[in-house]
mmCIF file with all atom_site columns, C-alpha atoms in Angstrom:
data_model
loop_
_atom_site.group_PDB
_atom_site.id
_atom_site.type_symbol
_atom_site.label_atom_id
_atom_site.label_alt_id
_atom_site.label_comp_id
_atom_site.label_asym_id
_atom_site.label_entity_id
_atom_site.label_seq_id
_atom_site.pdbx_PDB_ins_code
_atom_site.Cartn_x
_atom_site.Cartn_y
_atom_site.Cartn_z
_atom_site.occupancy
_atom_site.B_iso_or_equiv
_atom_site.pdbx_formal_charge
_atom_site.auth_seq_id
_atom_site.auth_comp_id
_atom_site.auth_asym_id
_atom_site.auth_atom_id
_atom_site.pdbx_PDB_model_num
ATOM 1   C CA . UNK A 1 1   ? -4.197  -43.353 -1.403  1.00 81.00 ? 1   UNK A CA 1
ATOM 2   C CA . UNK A 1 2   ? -4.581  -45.270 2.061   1.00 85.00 ? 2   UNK A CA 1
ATOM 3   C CA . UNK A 1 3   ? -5.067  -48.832 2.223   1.00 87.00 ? 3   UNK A CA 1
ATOM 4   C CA . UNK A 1 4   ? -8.126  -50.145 3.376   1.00 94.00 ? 4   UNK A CA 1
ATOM 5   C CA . UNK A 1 5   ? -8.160  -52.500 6.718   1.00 95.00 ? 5   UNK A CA 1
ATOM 6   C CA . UNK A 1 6   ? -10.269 -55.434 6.402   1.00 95.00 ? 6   UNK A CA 1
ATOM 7   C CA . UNK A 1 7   ? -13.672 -54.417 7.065   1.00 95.00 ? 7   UNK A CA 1
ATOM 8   C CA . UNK A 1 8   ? -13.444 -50.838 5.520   1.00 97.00 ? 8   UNK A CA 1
ATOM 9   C CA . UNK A 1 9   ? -12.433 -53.347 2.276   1.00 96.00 ? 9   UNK A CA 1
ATOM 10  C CA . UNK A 1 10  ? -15.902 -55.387 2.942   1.00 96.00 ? 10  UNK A CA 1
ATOM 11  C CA . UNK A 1 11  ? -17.931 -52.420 3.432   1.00 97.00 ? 11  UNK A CA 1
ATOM 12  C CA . UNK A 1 12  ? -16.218 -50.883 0.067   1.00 97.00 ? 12  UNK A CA 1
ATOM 13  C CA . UNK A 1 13  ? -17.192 -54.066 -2.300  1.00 97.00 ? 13  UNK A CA 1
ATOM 14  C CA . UNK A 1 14  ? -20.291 -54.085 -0.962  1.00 97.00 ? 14  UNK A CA 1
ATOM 15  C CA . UNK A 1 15  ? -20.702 -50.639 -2.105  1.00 98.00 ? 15  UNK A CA 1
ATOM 16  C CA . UNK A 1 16  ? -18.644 -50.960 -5.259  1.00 98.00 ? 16  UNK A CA 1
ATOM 17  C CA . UNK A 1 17  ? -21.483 -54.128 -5.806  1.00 97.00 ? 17  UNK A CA 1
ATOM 18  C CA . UNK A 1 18  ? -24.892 -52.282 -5.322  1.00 97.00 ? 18  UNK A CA 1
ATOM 19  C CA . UNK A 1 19  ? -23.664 -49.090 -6.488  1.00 97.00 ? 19  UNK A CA 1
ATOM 20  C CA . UNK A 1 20  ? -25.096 -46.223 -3.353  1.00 97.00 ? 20  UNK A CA 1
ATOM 21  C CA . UNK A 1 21  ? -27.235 -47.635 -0.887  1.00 97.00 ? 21  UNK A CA 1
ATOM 22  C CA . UNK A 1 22  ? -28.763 -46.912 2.485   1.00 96.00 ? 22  UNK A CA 1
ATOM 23  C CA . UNK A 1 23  ? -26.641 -48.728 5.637   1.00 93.00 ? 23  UNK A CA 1
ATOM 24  C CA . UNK A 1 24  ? -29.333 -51.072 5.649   1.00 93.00 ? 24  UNK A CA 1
ATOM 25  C CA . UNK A 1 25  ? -29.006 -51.937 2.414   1.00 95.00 ? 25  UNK A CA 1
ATOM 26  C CA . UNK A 1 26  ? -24.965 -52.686 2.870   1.00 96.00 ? 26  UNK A CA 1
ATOM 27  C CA . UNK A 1 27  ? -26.057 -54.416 5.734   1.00 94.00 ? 27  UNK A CA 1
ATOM 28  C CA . UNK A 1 28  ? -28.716 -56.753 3.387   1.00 94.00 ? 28  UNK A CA 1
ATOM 29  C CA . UNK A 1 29  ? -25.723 -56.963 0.822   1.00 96.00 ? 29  UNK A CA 1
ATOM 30  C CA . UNK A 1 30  ? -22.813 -59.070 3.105   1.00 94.00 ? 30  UNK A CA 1
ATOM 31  C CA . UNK A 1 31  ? -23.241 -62.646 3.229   1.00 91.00 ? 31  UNK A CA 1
ATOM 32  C CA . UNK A 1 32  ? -23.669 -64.642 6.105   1.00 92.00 ? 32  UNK A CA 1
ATOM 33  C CA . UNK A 1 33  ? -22.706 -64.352 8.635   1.00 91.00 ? 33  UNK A CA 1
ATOM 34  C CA . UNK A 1 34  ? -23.593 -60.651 8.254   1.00 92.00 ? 34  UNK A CA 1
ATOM 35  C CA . UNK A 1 35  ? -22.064 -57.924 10.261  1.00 92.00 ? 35  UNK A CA 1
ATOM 36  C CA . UNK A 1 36  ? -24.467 -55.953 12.889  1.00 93.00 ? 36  UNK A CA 1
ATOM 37  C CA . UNK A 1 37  ? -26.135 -53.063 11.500  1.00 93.00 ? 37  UNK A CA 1
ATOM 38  C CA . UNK A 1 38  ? -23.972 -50.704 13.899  1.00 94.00 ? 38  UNK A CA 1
ATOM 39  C CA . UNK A 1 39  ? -20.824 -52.580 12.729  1.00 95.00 ? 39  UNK A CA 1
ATOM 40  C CA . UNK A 1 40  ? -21.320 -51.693 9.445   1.00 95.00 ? 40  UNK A CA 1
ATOM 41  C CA . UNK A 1 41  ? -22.587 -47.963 10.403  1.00 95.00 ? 41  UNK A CA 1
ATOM 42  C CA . UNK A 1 42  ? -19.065 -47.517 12.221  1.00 96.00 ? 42  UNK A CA 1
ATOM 43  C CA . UNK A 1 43  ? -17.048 -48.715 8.963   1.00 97.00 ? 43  UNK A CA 1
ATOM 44  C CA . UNK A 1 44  ? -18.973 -46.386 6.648   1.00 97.00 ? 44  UNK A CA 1
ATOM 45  C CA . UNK A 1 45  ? -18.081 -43.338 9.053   1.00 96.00 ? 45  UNK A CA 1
ATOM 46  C CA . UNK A 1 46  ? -14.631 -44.341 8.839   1.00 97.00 ? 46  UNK A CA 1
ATOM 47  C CA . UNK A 1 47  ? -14.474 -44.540 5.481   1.00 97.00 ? 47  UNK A CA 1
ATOM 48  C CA . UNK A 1 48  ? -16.073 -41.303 4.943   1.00 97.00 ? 48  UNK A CA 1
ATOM 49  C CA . UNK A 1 49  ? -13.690 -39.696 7.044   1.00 96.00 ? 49  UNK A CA 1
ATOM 50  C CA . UNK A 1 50  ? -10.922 -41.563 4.724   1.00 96.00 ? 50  UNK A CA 1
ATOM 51  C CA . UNK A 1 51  ? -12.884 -39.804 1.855   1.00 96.00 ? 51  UNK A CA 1
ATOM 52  C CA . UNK A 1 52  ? -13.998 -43.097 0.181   1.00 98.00 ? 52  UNK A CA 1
ATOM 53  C CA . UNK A 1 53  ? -17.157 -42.307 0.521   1.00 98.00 ? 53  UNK A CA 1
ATOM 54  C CA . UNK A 1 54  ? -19.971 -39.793 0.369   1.00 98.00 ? 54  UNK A CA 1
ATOM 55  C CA . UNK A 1 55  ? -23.536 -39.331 1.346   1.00 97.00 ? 55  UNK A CA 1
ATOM 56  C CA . UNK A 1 56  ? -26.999 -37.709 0.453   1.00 97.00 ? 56  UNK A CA 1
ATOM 57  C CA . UNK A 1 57  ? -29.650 -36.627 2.922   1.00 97.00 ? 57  UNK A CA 1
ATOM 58  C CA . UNK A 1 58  ? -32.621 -37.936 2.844   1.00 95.00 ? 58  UNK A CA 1
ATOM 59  C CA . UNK A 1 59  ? -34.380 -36.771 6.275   1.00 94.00 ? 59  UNK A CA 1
ATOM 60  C CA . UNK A 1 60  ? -32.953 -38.535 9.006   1.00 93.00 ? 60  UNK A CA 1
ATOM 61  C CA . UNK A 1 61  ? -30.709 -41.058 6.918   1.00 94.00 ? 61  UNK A CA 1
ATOM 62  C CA . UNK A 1 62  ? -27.877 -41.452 4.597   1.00 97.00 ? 62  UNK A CA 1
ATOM 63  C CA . UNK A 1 63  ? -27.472 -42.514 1.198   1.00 98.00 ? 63  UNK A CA 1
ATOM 64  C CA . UNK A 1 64  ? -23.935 -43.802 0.416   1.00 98.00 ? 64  UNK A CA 1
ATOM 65  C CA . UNK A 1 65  ? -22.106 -44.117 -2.235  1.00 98.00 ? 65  UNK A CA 1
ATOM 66  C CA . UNK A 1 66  ? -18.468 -44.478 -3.457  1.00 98.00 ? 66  UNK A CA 1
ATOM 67  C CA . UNK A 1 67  ? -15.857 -41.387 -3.545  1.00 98.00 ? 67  UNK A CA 1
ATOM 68  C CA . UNK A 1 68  ? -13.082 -44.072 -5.166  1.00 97.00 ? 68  UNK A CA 1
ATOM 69  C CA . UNK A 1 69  ? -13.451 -46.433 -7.638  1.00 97.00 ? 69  UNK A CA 1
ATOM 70  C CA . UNK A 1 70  ? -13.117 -50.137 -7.490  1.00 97.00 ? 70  UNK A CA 1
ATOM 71  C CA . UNK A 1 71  ? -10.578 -49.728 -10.458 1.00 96.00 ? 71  UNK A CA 1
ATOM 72  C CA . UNK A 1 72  ? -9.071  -46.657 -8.711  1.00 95.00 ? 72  UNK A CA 1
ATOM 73  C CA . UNK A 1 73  ? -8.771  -48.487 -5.499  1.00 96.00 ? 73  UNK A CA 1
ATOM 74  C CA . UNK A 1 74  ? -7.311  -51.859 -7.137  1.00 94.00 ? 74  UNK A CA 1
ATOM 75  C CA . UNK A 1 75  ? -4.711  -49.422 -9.355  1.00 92.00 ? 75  UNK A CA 1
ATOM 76  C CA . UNK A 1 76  ? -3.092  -48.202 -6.073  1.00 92.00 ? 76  UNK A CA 1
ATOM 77  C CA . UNK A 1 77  ? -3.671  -50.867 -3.946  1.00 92.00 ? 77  UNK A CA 1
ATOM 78  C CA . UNK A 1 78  ? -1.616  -53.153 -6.876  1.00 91.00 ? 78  UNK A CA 1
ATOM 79  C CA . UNK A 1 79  ? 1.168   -50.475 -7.573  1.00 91.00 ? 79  UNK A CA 1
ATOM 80  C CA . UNK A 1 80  ? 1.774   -50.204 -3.442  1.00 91.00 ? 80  UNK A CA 1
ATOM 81  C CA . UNK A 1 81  ? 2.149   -54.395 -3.080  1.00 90.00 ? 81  UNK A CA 1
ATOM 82  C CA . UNK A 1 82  ? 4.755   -54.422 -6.329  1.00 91.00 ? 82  UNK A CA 1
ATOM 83  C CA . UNK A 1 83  ? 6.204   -51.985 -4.686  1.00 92.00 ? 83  UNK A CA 1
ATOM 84  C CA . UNK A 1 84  ? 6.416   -53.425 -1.022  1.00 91.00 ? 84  UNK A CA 1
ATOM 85  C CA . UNK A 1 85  ? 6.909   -56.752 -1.746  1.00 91.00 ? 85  UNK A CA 1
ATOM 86  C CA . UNK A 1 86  ? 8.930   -57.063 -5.130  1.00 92.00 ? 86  UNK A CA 1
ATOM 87  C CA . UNK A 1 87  ? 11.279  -53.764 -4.993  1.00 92.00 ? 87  UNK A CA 1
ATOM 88  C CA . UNK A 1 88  ? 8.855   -52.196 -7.472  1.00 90.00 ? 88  UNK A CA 1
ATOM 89  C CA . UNK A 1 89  ? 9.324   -54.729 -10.289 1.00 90.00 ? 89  UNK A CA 1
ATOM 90  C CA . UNK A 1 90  ? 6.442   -56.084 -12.420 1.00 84.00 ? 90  UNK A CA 1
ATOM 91  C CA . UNK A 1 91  ? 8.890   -58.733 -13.775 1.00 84.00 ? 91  UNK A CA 1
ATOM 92  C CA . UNK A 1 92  ? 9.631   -60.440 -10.191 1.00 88.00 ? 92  UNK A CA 1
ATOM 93  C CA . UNK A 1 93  ? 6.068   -60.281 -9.630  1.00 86.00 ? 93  UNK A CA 1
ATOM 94  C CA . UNK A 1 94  ? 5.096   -62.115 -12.696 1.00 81.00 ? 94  UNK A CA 1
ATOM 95  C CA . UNK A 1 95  ? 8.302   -64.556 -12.245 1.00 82.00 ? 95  UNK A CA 1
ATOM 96  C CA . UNK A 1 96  ? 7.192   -65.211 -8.670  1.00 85.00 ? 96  UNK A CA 1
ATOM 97  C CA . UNK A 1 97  ? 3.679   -66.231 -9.922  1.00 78.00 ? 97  UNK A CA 1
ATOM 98  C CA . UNK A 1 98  ? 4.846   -67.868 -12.705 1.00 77.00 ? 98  UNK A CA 1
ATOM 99  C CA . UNK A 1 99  ? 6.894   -70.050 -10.623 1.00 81.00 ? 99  UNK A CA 1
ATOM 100 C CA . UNK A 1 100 ? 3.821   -70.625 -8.321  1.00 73.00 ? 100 UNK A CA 1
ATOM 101 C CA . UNK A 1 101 ? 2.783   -74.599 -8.771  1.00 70.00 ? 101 UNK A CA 1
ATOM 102 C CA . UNK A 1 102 ? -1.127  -73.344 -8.688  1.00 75.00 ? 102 UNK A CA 1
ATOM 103 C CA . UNK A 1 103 ? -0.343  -71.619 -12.351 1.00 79.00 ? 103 UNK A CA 1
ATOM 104 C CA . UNK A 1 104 ? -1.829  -73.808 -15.086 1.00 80.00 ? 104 UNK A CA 1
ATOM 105 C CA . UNK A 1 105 ? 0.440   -73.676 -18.820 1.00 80.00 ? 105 UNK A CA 1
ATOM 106 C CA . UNK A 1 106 ? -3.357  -72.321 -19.948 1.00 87.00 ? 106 UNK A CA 1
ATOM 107 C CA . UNK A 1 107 ? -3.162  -69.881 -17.724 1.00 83.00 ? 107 UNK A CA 1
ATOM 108 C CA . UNK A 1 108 ? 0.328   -68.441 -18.490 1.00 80.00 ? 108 UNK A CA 1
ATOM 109 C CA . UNK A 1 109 ? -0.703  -68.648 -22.219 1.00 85.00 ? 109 UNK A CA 1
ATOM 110 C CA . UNK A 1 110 ? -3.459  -66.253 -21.753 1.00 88.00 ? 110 UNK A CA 1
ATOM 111 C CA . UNK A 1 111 ? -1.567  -64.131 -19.868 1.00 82.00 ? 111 UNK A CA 1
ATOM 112 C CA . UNK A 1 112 ? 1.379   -63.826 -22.329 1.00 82.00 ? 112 UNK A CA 1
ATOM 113 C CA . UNK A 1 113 ? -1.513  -62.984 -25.068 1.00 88.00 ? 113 UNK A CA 1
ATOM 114 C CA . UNK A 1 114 ? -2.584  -60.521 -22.765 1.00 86.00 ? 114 UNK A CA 1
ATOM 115 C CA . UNK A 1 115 ? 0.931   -58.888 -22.660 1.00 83.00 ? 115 UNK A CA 1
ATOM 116 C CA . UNK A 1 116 ? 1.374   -59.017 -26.527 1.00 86.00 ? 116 UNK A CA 1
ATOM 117 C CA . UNK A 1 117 ? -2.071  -57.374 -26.918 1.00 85.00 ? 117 UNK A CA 1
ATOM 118 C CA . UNK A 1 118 ? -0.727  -54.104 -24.816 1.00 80.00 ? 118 UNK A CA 1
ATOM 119 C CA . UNK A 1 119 ? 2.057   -54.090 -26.668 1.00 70.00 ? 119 UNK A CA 1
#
């Protein structure tokens, strides 16, 4: 699955968030400061073309809504950056947030009980 740049990653949780929606209704959706209507238009052609997302009809406008889940999307986009950035192992990811300072003992707790749970 391609990554998303940016903005095509806006325009997606936006979506993800409302569910399908006219452009207008994206556009309603982003918080300020909000992108230009076009702007957000261009990104949801893009991402179209990228198969993200699809549209109904409706006269002379589009209903969109999402080709990829949020879940899908965060799978891939999760296994890629283990891969990329800790040679494909979960354990130097974990060890490298472990070792982060920003970690709170609570928060390593709960996620060793999360581990034992799959287990």
């Amino acid at each position: 699955m391609k990554e998303l740049t940016k903005a095509e990653e806006q325009v997606m949780q936006v979506l993800w968030k409302i569910g399908q929606g006219f452009a207008a209704d994206l556009s309603a959706n982003f918080p300020e400061p909000k992108p230009a209507y076009n702007t957000v238009l261009t990104v949801v052609r893009i991402l179209e073309k990228k198969g993200f997302i699809g549209h109904e009809t409706f006269g002379k406008t589009h209903r969109y809504y999402p080709l990829i889940s949020k879940e899908e999307y965060s799978a891939s986009f999760m296994q890629n950056f283990v891969q990329n950035y800790f040679d494909n192992s979960f354990k130097s990811m974990i060890s490298f947030f472990a070792n982060n300072k920003d970690i709170s003992l609570e928060e390593l707790d709960e996620i060793r009980n999360m581990i034992d749970k799959t287990e």
